[in-house]
Structures are given as C-alpha cells and as structure tokens.
Short mmCIF file of C-alpha atoms in Angstrom, two decimals:
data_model
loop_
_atom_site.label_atom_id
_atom_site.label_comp_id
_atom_site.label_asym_id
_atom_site.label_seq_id
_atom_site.Cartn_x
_atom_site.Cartn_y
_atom_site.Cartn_z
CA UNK A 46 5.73 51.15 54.60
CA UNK A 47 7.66 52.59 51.91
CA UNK A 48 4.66 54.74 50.73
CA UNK A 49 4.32 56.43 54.16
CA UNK A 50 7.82 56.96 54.22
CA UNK A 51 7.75 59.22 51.12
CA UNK A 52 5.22 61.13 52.23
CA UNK A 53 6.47 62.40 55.13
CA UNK A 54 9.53 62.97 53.75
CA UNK A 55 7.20 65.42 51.14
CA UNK A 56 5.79 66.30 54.11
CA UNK A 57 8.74 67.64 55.57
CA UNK A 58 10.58 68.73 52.69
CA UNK A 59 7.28 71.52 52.14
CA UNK A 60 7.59 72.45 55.61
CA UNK A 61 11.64 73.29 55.31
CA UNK A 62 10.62 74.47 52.08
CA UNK A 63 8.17 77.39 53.39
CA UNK A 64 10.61 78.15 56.04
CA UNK A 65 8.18 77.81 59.26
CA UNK A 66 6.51 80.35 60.59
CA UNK A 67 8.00 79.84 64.02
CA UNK A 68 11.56 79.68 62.55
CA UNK A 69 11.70 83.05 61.37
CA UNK A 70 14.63 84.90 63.58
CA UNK A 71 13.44 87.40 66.25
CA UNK A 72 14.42 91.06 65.96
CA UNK A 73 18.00 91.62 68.16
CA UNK A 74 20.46 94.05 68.73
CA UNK A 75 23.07 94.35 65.88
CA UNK A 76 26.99 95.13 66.17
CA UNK A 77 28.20 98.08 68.58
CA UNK A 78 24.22 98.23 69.66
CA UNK A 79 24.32 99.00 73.42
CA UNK A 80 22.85 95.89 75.72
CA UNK A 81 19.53 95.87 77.86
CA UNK A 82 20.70 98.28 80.37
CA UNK A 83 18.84 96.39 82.86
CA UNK A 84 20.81 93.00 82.12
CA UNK A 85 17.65 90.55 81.86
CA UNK A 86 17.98 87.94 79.50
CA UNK A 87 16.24 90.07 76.03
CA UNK A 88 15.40 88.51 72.82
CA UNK A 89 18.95 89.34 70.83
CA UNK A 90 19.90 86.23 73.37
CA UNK A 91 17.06 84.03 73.32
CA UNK A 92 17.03 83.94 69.42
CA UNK A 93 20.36 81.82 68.50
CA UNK A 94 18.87 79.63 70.96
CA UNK A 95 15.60 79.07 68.95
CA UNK A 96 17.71 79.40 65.57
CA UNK A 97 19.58 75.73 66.78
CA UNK A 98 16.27 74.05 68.04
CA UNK A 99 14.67 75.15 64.78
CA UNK A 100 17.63 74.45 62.76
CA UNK A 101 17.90 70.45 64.12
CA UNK A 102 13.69 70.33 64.06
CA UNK A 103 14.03 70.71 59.73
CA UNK A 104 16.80 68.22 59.56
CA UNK A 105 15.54 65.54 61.50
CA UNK A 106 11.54 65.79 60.00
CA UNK A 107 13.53 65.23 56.62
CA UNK A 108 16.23 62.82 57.65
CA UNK A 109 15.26 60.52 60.56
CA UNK A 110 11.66 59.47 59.40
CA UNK A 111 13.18 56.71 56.92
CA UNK A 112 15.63 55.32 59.36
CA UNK A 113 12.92 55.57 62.18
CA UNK A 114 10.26 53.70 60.07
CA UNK A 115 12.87 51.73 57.85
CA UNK A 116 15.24 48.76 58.87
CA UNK A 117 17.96 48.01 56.46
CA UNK A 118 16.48 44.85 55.13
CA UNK A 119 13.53 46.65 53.50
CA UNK A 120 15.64 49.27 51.67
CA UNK A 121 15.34 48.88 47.80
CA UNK A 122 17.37 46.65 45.65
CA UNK A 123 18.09 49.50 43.33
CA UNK A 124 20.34 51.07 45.72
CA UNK A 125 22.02 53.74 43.69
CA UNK A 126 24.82 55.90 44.34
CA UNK A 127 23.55 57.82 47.53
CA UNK A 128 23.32 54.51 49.22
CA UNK A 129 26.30 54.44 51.67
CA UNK A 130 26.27 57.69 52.25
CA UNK A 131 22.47 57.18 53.52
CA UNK A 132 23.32 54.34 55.17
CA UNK A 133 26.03 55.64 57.02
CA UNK A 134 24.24 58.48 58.14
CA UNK A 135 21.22 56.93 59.92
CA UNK A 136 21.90 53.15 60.31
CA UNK A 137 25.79 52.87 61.03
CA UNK A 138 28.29 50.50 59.49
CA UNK A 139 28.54 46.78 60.84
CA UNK A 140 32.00 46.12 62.27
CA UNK A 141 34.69 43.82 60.95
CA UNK A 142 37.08 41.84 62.96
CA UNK A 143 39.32 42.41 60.02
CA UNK A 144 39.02 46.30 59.72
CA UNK A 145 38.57 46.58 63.52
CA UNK A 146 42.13 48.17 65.22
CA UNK A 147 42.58 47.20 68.57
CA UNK A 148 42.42 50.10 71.52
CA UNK A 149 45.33 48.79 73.64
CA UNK A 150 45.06 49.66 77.33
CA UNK A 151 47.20 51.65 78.78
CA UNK A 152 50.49 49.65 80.04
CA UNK A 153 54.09 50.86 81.11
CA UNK A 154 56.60 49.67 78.64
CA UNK A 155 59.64 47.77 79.90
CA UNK A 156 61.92 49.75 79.00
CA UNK A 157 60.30 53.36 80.48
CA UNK A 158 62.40 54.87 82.62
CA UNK A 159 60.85 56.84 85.53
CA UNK A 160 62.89 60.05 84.28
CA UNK A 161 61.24 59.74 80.53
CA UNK A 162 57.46 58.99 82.44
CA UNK A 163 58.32 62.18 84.67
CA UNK A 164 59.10 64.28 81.24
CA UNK A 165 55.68 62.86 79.65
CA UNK A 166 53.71 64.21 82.29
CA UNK A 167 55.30 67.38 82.63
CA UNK A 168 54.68 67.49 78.77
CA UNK A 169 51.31 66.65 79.75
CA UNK A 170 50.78 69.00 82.25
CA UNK A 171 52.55 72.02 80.40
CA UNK A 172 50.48 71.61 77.61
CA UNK A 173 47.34 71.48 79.23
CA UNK A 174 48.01 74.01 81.63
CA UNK A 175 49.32 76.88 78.36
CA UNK A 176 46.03 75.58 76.38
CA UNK A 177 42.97 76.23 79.04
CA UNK A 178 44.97 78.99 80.59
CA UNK A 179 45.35 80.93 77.35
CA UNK A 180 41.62 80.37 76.06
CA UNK A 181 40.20 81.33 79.34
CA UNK A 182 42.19 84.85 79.10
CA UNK A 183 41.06 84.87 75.90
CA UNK A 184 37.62 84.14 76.11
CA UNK A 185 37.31 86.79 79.10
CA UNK A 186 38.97 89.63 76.40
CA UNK A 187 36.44 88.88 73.78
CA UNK A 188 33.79 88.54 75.38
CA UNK A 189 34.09 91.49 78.12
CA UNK A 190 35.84 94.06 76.17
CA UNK A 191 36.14 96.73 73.02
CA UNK A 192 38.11 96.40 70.13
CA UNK A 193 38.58 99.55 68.32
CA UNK A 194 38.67 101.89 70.87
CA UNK A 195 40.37 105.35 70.38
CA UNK A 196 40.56 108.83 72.58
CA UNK A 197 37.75 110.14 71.13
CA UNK A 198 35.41 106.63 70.74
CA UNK A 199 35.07 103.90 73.62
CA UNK A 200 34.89 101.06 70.75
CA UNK A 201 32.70 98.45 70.05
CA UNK A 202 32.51 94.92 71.87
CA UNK A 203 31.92 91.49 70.14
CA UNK A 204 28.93 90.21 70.99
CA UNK A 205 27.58 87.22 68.92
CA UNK A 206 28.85 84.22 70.48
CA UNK A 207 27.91 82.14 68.17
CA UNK A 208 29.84 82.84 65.73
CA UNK A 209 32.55 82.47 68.17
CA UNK A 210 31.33 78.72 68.45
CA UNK A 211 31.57 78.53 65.01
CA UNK A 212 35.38 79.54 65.05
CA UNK A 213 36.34 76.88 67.64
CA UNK A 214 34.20 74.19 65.70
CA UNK A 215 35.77 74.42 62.50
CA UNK A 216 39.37 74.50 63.77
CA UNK A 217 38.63 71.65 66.08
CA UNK A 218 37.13 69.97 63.00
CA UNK A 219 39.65 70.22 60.95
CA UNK A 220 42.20 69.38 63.49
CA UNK A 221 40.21 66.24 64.20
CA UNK A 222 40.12 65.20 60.50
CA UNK A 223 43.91 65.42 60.00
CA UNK A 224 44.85 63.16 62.68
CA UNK A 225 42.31 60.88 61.17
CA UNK A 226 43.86 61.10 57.99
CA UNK A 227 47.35 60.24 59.12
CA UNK A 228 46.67 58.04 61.94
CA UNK A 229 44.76 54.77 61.60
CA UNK A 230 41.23 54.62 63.38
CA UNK A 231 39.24 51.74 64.62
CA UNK A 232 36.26 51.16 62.04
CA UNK A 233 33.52 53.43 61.94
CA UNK A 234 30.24 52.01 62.61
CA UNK A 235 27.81 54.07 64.78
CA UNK A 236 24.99 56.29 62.72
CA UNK A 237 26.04 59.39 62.21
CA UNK A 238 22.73 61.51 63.10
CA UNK A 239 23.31 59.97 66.86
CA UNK A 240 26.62 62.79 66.62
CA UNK A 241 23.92 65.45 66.26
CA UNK A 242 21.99 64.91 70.03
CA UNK A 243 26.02 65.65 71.63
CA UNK A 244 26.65 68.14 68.93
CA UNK A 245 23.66 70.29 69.31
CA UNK A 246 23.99 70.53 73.45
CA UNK A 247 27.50 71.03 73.11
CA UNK A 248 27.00 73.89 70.55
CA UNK A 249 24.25 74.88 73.24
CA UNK A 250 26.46 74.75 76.27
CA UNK A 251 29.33 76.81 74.87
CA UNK A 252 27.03 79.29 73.83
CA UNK A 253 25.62 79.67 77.50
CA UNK A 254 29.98 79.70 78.60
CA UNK A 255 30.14 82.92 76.13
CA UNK A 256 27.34 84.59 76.62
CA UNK A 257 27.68 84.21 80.50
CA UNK A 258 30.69 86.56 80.63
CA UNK A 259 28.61 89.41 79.45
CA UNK A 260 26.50 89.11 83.11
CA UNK A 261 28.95 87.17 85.79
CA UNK A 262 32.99 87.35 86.76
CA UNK A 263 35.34 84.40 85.29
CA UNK A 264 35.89 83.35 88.63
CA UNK A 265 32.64 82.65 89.23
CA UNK A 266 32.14 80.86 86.21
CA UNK A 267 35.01 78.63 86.86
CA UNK A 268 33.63 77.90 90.42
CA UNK A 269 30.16 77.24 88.78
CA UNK A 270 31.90 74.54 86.08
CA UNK A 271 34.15 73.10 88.89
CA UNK A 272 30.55 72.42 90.82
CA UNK A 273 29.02 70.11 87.70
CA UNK A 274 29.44 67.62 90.11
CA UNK A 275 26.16 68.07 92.24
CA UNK A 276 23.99 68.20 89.12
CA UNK A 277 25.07 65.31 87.90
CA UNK A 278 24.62 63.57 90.97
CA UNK A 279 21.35 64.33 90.80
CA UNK A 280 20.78 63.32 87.73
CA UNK A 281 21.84 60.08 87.91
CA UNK A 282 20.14 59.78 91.28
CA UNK A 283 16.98 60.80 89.97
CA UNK A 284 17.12 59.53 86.42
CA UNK A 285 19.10 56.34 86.52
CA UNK A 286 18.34 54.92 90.25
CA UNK A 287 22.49 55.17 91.06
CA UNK A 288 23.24 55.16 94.22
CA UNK A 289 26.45 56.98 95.68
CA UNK A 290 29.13 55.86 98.50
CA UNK A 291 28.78 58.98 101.22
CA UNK A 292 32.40 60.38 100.37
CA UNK A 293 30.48 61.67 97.14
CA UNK A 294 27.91 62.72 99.28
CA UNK A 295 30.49 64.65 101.69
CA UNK A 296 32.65 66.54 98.90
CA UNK A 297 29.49 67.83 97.12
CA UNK A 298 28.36 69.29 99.66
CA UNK A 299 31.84 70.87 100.56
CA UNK A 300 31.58 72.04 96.89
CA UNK A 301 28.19 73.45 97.60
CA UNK A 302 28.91 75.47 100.77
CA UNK A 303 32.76 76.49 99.23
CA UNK A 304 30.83 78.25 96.11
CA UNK A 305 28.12 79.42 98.10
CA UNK A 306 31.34 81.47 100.12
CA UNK A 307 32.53 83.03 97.06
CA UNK A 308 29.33 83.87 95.74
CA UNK A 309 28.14 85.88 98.90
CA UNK A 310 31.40 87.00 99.85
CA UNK A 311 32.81 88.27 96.67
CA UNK A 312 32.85 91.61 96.13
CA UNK A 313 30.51 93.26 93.33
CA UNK A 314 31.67 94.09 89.90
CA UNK A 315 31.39 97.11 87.97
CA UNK A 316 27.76 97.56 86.51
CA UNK A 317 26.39 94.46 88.04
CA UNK A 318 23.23 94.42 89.27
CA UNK A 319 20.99 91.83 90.89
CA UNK A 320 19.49 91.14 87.46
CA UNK A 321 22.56 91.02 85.29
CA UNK A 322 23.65 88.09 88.45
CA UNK A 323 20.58 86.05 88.13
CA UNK A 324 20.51 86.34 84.37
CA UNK A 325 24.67 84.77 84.82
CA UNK A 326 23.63 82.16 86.72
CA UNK A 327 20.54 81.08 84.65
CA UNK A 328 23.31 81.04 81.66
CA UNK A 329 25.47 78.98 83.44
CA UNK A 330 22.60 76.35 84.74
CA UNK A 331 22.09 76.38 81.15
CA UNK A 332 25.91 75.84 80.56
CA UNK A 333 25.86 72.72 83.08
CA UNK A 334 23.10 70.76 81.99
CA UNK A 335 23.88 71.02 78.35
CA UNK A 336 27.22 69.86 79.11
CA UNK A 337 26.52 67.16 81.56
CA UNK A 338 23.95 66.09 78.52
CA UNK A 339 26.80 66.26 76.24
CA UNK A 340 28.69 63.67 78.56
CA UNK A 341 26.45 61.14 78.91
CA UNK A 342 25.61 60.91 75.43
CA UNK A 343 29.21 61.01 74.32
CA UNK A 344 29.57 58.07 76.85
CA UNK A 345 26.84 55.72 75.04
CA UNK A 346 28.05 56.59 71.87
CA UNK A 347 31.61 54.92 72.82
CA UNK A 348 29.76 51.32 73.00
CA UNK A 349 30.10 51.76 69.18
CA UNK A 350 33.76 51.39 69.81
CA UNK A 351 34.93 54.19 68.38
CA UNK A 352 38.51 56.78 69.51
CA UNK A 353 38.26 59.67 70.65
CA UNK A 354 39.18 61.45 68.33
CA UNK A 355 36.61 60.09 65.69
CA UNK A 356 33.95 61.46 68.73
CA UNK A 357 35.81 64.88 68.35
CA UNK A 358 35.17 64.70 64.64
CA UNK A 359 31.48 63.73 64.15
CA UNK A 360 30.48 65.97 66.88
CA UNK A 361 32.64 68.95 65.57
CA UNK A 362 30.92 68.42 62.16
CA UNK A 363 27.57 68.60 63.19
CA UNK A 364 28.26 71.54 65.27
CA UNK A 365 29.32 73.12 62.18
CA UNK A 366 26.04 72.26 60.42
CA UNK A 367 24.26 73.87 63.37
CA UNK A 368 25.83 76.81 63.73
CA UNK A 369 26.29 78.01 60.19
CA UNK A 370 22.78 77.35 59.43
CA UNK A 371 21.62 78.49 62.40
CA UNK A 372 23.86 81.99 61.90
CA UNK A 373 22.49 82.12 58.02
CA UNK A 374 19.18 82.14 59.13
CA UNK A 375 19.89 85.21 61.46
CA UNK A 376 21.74 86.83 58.45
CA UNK A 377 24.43 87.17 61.35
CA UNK A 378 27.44 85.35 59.88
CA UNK A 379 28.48 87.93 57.34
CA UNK A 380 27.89 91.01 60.60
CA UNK A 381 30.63 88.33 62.10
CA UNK A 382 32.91 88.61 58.92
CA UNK A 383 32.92 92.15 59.01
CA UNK A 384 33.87 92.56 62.68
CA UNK A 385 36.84 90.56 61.94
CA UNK A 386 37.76 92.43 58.89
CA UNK A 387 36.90 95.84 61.33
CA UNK A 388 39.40 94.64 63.93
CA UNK A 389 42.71 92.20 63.37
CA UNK A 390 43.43 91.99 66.66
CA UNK A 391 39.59 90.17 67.14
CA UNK A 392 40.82 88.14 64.85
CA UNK A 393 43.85 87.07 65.78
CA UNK A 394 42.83 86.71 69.71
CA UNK A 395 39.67 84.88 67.82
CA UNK A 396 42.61 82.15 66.13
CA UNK A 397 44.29 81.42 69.01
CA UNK A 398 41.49 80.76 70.92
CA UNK A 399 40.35 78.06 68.59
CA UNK A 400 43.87 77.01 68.39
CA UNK A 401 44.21 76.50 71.70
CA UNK A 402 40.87 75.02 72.13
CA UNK A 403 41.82 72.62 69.67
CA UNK A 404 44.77 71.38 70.76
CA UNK A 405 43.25 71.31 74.26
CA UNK A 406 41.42 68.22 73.29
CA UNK A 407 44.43 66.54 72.18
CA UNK A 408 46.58 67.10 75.16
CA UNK A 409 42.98 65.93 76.90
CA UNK A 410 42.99 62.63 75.00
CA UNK A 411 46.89 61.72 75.26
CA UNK A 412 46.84 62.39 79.30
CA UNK A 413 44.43 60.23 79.84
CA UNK A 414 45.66 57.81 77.74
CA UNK A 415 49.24 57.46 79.11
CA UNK A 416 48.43 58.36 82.92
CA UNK A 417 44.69 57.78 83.45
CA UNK A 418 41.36 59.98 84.16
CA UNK A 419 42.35 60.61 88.06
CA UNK A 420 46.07 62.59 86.90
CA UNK A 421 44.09 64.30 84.63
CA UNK A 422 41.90 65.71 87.06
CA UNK A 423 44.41 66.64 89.25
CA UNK A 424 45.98 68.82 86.52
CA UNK A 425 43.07 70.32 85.48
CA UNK A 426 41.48 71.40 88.96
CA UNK A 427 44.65 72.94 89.51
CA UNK A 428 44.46 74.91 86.32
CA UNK A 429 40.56 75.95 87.29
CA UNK A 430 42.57 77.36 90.28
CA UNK A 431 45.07 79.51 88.44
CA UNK A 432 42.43 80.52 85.52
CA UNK A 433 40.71 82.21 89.08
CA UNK A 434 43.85 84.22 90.08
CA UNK A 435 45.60 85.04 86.93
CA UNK A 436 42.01 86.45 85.85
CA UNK A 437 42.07 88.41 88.73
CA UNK A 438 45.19 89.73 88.26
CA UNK A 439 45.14 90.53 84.55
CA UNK A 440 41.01 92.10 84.84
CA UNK A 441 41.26 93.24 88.37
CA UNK A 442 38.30 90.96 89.74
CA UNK A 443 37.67 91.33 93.54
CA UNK A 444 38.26 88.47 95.63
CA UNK A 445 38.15 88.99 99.59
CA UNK A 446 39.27 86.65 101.81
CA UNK A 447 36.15 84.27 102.75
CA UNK A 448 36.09 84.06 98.78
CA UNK A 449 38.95 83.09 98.59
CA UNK A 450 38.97 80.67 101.09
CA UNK A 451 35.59 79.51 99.57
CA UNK A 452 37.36 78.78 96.72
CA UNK A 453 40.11 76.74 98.15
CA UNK A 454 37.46 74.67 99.72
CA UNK A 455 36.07 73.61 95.93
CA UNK A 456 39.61 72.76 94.79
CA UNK A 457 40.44 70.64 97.83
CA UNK A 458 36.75 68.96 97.87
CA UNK A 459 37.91 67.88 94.02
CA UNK A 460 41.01 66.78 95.03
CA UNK A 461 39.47 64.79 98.00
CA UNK A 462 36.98 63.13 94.99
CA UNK A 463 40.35 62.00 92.97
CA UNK A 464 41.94 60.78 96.13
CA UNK A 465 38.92 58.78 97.23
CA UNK A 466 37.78 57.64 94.30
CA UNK A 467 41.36 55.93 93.07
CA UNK A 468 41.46 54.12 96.88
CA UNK A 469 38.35 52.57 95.94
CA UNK A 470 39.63 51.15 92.70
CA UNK A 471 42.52 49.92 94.27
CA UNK A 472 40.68 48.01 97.42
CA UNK A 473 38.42 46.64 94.14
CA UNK A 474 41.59 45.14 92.73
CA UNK A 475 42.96 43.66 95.68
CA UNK A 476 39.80 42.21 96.56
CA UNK A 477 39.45 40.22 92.37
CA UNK A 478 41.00 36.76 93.68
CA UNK A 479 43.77 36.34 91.58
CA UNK A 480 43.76 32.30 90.21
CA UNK A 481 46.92 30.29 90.17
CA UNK A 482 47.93 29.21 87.03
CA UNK A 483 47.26 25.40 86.77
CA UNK A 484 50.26 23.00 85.78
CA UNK A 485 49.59 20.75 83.09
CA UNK A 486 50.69 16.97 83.78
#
C-alpha cells in the first residue's frame, strides 16, 4: 500500500513538475486592451477559469492520493516533524471534550432591556446595510469604469477580476485570523483539503459576480442573486429527493415572473447588445451555481463543529492559494501591481472594498447570532432593494415602471419566504408536547 502510494505521488510530482501541457495559460487581452467588441464570452475570460481548475488538479494528484489510499493507522512509526502538519491537512484532528468550547445558543439575557436589544439591531442593521451598500457601489466603479482618464485620453478600465478576488481574500483572511487569535475557538478537527471544494467555487463564483458587470446592469445582477432561490430548489429536488411545502412553490414562482418583468421591461443600456446580455446571464448562472455549491458544502463541513469564523478562515486561505497561483501562472499578478501603482484611487476604492467585504462577514455572523437567520434576511433583502436604486441613481441605470414593479414583486416574494417560513417553526414548537416535570416522593 505504501509502495503505490509513493509512486503516484512521483507520479504526480513529474507531472506538476513539467507543467502540463493543458495548463499552459491561453493568449488574452492585456491592460487598457479594448474588449471583444462583439461581447461573447473570448478566451482573456475563459482562461482564469482553466488557470483554477488546473491549479486545484496539481495539488490534489500530489496531496490527496496518500490520504485517499492511507488511513491513519498505517502511517509510519517514524513520524517526523511534518507529521501534524500532514495530518491536519488531509485527515483532521479528533476532538476533545476537554479542548472542545461550547457554541451556546442564542438566549435573551435577563437583564436585556428591550431599548439595549432595539440598539443591537439597529447596530446590526447599520452595519450591514453601510458594508454591502458600499462594496456594491464599489464593485460597479471598478469594474464598469476608467481610472486615469484626462481631456485628451478616455483612460484605462480594470479588468482582471481576479486579482480583485485576490484583494478581498487576503483581507478577509487576515481579518479572520485575528479574531481567531484573540478570541477562543472550538477545537479544530475537520481536514483541511475539504476547505479547498468551498474555496475553489467560491473563488469561482465571485469571479463570475466581477466579470458579469462588464456585460449586464447591477440591478439586474442583484435581481439574478435575489432569485438563487429557484436553483436551489431544484437542486435539492432533483439531487437530494426534498420535497417542498407549496408556499415555496408559490414565492418562486413570484420570483420567477417578478425578474422575468425587469428583464423584458428594462430599458437597454449603453453598448449592450443581445450578445453582451446572454454572455451576462451565462456569467451569472455561473455565479449561482458556484455559490449555491459553496453553501451546501460549507453546510456539511459545520458537522465538524467548527465557528464560523474558523469556516471564514480555511476557506479564505485556500482561496488565496488558488488565486495567487492561479494569477502566477498567467504572469497577471505583477500587470495587477502595476495598475495599482498607475492609479491610487484603484487602489484605494480596491481597500475599501475588501474592507468592507470583510467586515461584511462579521456583521453577517453576529446578526445571526443575536437575532436569528429570518432578521437577517429581512435586512438584507431590503439592502438588495436599495443597492437597485442607489445604483440607479449614482450610474444612471434605466428602470421603467413594469421594472420596477417587477422588482418589488422579488422583494415582497422574499419577504413572504421569511414570513412563512418562521410561522412554520413556530406551529412546530407548539405542536413538541411539552412534559411535566415529575415530583419526586
């Protein structure tokens, strides 16, 4: 066992070794390069797509073989050095009732005062509200605009998203690591190469967020990500045999028709064509699965009992594995560099979006944890409905009237969702029997 083990690691170490012949980067567009004028999806985006997939394809044919084919009982006696790090990367640490710190559920303390739970969520709700709102202006000026631009030149635009990724990874990373550092954590005992799966379509996802911009309206894309719903219904119709009450049934498909009103009835945007749409909207079906992947693996990793913020940790690191390596390979990450060095004020609007990214998490992580996942959603499908106007009044996005209305029907089919789904949990509660206590003679 441990002879076949070696050799595919050889194996795999000549392969990463020789590079690949399909790994090698495809020929793009470089900086201030003018886009496909015909707005189909061209090879300049396709390649940091390959770059990732090729990227996690060498790790994993020289990591996972020994802890596919090995179980910890067979590893060697002489153990060495390397050994917990090896062993915390692909078989996990075994938990200890002694290490373990308990995840307390979320309870009312005596002595809160309605006033002081009224400032919490307002705390709550500012701060989430400043965070997404900002990055979402943000996002739209960096990835839709010039920087540079003079009387006599138009400027250049930003157009590797990647190394946009990169930004918000490493800030969220080290953010993430901090509060580790100064707040206790339960023990850590999943593998960490299970991190990689959620880090990889999450580094995926954003990319398709970004690079979306350059082909479809904000708006739209917040209508598109405020419809996730449907897909994963069908998902977990399809893939896990779930079955759904028909009040799900009835708000997705007052999701469905509501975007289906803004996308028909919208007006057109400057320079968009039917291509540069369809090429959008492949980006964000991209976007959606890749996120709704992310989800549901982030969700099986938490049966490893870990916090949140440890999830926002391992998957931030591997996303900065990805990307870099991915980005050296492309010889793009110095290009990236340079355009910040061209241009402080990418760089500064390039900070605060990470910042506020970031801290997003944290404000994501606290709501939920003082007033529960239904408040939360409240707050945040209102904020999908401001990001919609206050992008169309800062970039002058059209919006007529049966778009508009089609997008009031999204926000109040998510609102219905909240409302139905926390009656449900509360007819569930009333109907757990609640035993007497039993008096002791």
């Amino acid at each position: 066992m441990l002879n076949c083990t070696l050799i595919l690691c050889l194996l795999s170490l000549q392969v990463v070794g020789s590079g690949g012949a399909g790994c090698a980067p495809l020929p793009g567009g470089r900086w201030g390069d003018p886009r496909n004028p015909s707005g189909v999806l061209d090879s300049a985006m396709v390649r940091p797509l390959l770059g990732e997939c090729c990227w996690l394809c060498q790790l994993y044919v020289t990591w996972l073989p020994a802890g596919a084919v090995l179980q910890a009982e067979e590893l060697p006696g002489d153990r060495g050095l390397c050994f917990p790090l090896v062993k915390a990367c692909v078989f996990g640490n075994e938990p200890k009732a002694s290490d373990e710190v308990p995840l307390a559920p979320r309870t009312e303390a005596a002595d809160t005062t309605p006033t002081w739970q009224a400032l919490k969520l307002l705390f709550c709700a500012v701060g989430l509200q400043v965070c997404y709102l900002t990055w979402g202006v943000l996002q739209e000026r960096v990835m839709t605009r010039s920087y540079g631009a003079t009387a006599t030149w138009a400027g250049e635009r930003f157009t590797d998203s990647q190394f946009l990724v990169l930004m918000n990874r490493v800030l969220a990373l080290i953010v993430a690591g901090l509060y580790c550092l100064f707040c206790k954590q339960p023990r850590h005992g999943a593998p960490m190469y299970r991190y990689s799966f959620a880090s990889l379509s999450n580094v995926l996802s954003s990319w398709c967020q970004y690079e979306a911009l350059k082909f479809v309206s904000f708006p739209t894309q917040v209508l598109a990500k405020a419809s996730k719903v449907i897909p994963v219904m069908l998902m977990g119709k399809l893939v896990s045999r779930r079955s759904y009450e028909q009040w799900e049934y009835l708000t997705a498909g007052l999701i469905s028709i509501g975007v289906s009103m803004f996308l028909l009835s919208s007006g057109p945007e400057p320079r968009s064509s039917p291509s540069t749409t369809f090429s959008g909207l492949i980006l964000l079906a991209g976007y959606i699965m890749f996120d709704s992947f992310t989800s549901n693996w982030q969700d099986a990793l938490f049966a490893y009992k870990m916090s949140s913020v440890q999830m926002m940790f391992g998957v931030n690191f591997f996303s900065c594995l990805f990307t870099v390596g991915s980005l050296l390979e492309q010889g793009t990450l110095l290009e990236g560099t340079r355009f910040m060095g061209r241009h402080s004020e990418f760089a500064a609007h390039a900070l605060l979006l990470s910042i506020c990214s970031a801290c997003g998490q944290l404000f994501i992580f606290y709501t939920i944890g003082q007033f529960g996942a239904a408040v939360f959603t409240i707050i945040m499908t209102l904020r999908q409905a401001f990001a919609i106007l206050l992008s169309c009044l800062l970039y002058g996005h059209t919006l007529t009237v049966v778009g508009a209305l089609g997008a009031a029907v999204v926000f109040v089919a998510l609102l219905l969702r909240v409302y139905a789904r926390g009656r449900l949990k509360q007819r569930v509660k009333k109907a757990v029997p609640i035993e007497s206590p039993v008096q002791k003679v």
